[in-house]
Amino acid sequence: MTPGSNIPLSVARVTVDVTAPVRLDVSGLLLTADGKVRSDDDFVFYNQPSGPGVTHRAGAGGAGDSITVDTAAVPPGIEKVVVTASLDAAGATFAG
């Protein structure tokens, strides 16, 4: 799957592994039709590793983080789960 692409899922549970040559903070956002989270509970990341139907697993030993989505457990009203990453190193860039 390429960045920005959309594909139909053939399974109810999918995991997105995010790896890079630099350390990243990976998050999962549960978004409503208007593109907003309903509350802090819809923001899943290393310090809040589970939300409704979504879990975060921090990478260990150089492995990347992952976000797992169980579509059967995602609440009604959630239209999209977005996986995002931000840099976790001073001076690092995505281009680097």
CSV table of C-alpha atoms in Angstrom, one decimal:
chain,number,residue,atom,x,y,z
A,1,MET,CA,0.0,0.0,0.0
A,2,THR,CA,1.4,3.4,-1.0
A,3,PRO,CA,1.0,6.6,1.1
A,4,GLY,CA,-2.4,8.2,0.5
A,5,SER,CA,-3.9,5.2,-1.1
A,6,ASN,CA,-7.2,3.6,-0.3
A,7,ILE,CA,-7.9,-0.1,-0.7
A,8,PRO,CA,-10.8,-2.3,0.4
A,9,LEU,CA,-10.0,-4.6,3.3
A,10,SER,CA,-10.6,-8.3,2.9
A,11,VAL,CA,-10.2,-8.9,6.7
A,12,ALA,CA,-11.7,-7.4,9.8
A,13,ARG,CA,-8.4,-6.7,11.5
A,14,VAL,CA,-5.4,-5.0,9.9
A,15,THR,CA,-2.0,-3.8,11.3
A,16,VAL,CA,0.0,-1.0,9.8
A,17,ASP,CA,3.7,-1.2,10.6
A,18,VAL,CA,5.6,2.1,10.4
A,19,THR,CA,9.4,2.0,10.1
A,20,ALA,CA,12.0,4.6,9.2
A,21,PRO,CA,15.7,5.2,9.6
A,22,VAL,CA,14.9,7.7,12.4
A,23,ARG,CA,12.7,7.4,15.4
A,24,LEU,CA,9.1,8.3,14.8
A,25,ASP,CA,6.1,8.9,17.0
A,26,VAL,CA,3.2,6.9,15.4
A,27,SER,CA,-0.4,7.6,16.2
A,28,GLY,CA,-3.9,6.4,15.2
A,29,LEU,CA,-6.7,8.9,14.9
A,30,LEU,CA,-10.4,7.8,14.9
A,31,LEU,CA,-12.2,10.4,12.8
A,32,THR,CA,-15.8,11.2,12.2
A,33,ALA,CA,-17.3,12.2,8.9
A,34,ASP,CA,-16.3,15.8,9.5
A,35,GLY,CA,-12.6,14.7,10.0
A,36,LYS,CA,-12.5,15.3,13.7
A,37,VAL,CA,-11.9,13.1,16.8
A,38,ARG,CA,-14.8,13.0,19.2
A,39,SER,CA,-12.6,13.2,22.3
A,40,ASP,CA,-9.1,12.4,23.6
A,41,ASP,CA,-10.2,8.7,23.6
A,42,ASP,CA,-10.0,8.7,19.8
A,43,PHE,CA,-6.3,9.5,19.8
A,44,VAL,CA,-4.2,6.4,20.2
A,45,PHE,CA,-0.4,6.6,20.7
A,46,TYR,CA,2.5,5.4,22.9
A,47,ASN,CA,1.1,7.0,26.0
A,48,GLN,CA,-2.5,6.0,25.3
A,49,PRO,CA,-2.0,2.7,23.5
A,50,SER,CA,-5.6,1.7,23.1
A,51,GLY,CA,-8.8,3.2,22.0
A,52,PRO,CA,-12.2,2.0,20.6
A,53,GLY,CA,-11.1,-0.7,18.1
A,54,VAL,CA,-7.5,0.6,17.7
A,55,THR,CA,-4.3,-0.3,19.5
A,56,HIS,CA,-0.7,1.0,19.3
A,57,ARG,CA,2.3,-1.2,19.8
A,58,ALA,CA,5.7,0.5,20.4
A,59,GLY,CA,8.5,-0.9,18.4
A,60,ALA,CA,11.3,-2.6,20.3
A,61,GLY,CA,14.9,-3.3,19.4
A,62,GLY,CA,14.8,-0.9,16.4
A,63,ALA,CA,11.5,-2.2,15.0
A,64,GLY,CA,8.9,0.4,14.1
A,65,ASP,CA,5.7,1.1,15.9
A,66,SER,CA,2.4,-0.4,14.7
A,67,ILE,CA,-1.3,0.5,14.7
A,68,THR,CA,-3.8,-2.3,14.7
A,69,VAL,CA,-7.4,-1.7,13.7
A,70,ASP,CA,-10.2,-4.1,14.5
A,71,THR,CA,-13.0,-2.8,12.2
A,72,ALA,CA,-15.6,-4.8,14.1
A,73,ALA,CA,-14.8,-2.9,17.3
A,74,VAL,CA,-14.6,0.6,15.8
A,75,PRO,CA,-17.7,2.5,17.0
A,76,PRO,CA,-20.5,3.7,14.8
A,77,GLY,CA,-19.8,7.2,13.6
A,78,ILE,CA,-16.1,6.7,13.0
A,79,GLU,CA,-15.6,7.0,9.2
A,80,LYS,CA,-11.8,6.8,9.0
A,81,VAL,CA,-8.8,5.7,11.0
A,82,VAL,CA,-5.7,7.7,10.1
A,83,VAL,CA,-2.2,6.5,10.9
A,84,THR,CA,0.2,9.3,11.2
A,85,ALA,CA,3.9,9.7,12.2
A,86,SER,CA,5.9,12.6,13.5
A,87,LEU,CA,9.7,12.9,13.9
A,88,ASP,CA,11.1,12.2,17.4
A,89,ALA,CA,14.6,13.5,17.0
A,90,ALA,CA,15.8,17.1,17.2
A,91,GLY,CA,16.8,18.4,13.7
A,92,ALA,CA,15.6,15.3,11.9
A,93,THR,CA,13.6,15.7,8.7
A,94,PHE,CA,11.5,13.3,6.6
A,95,ALA,CA,13.8,14.2,3.7
A,96,GLY,CA,16.8,13.0,5.7
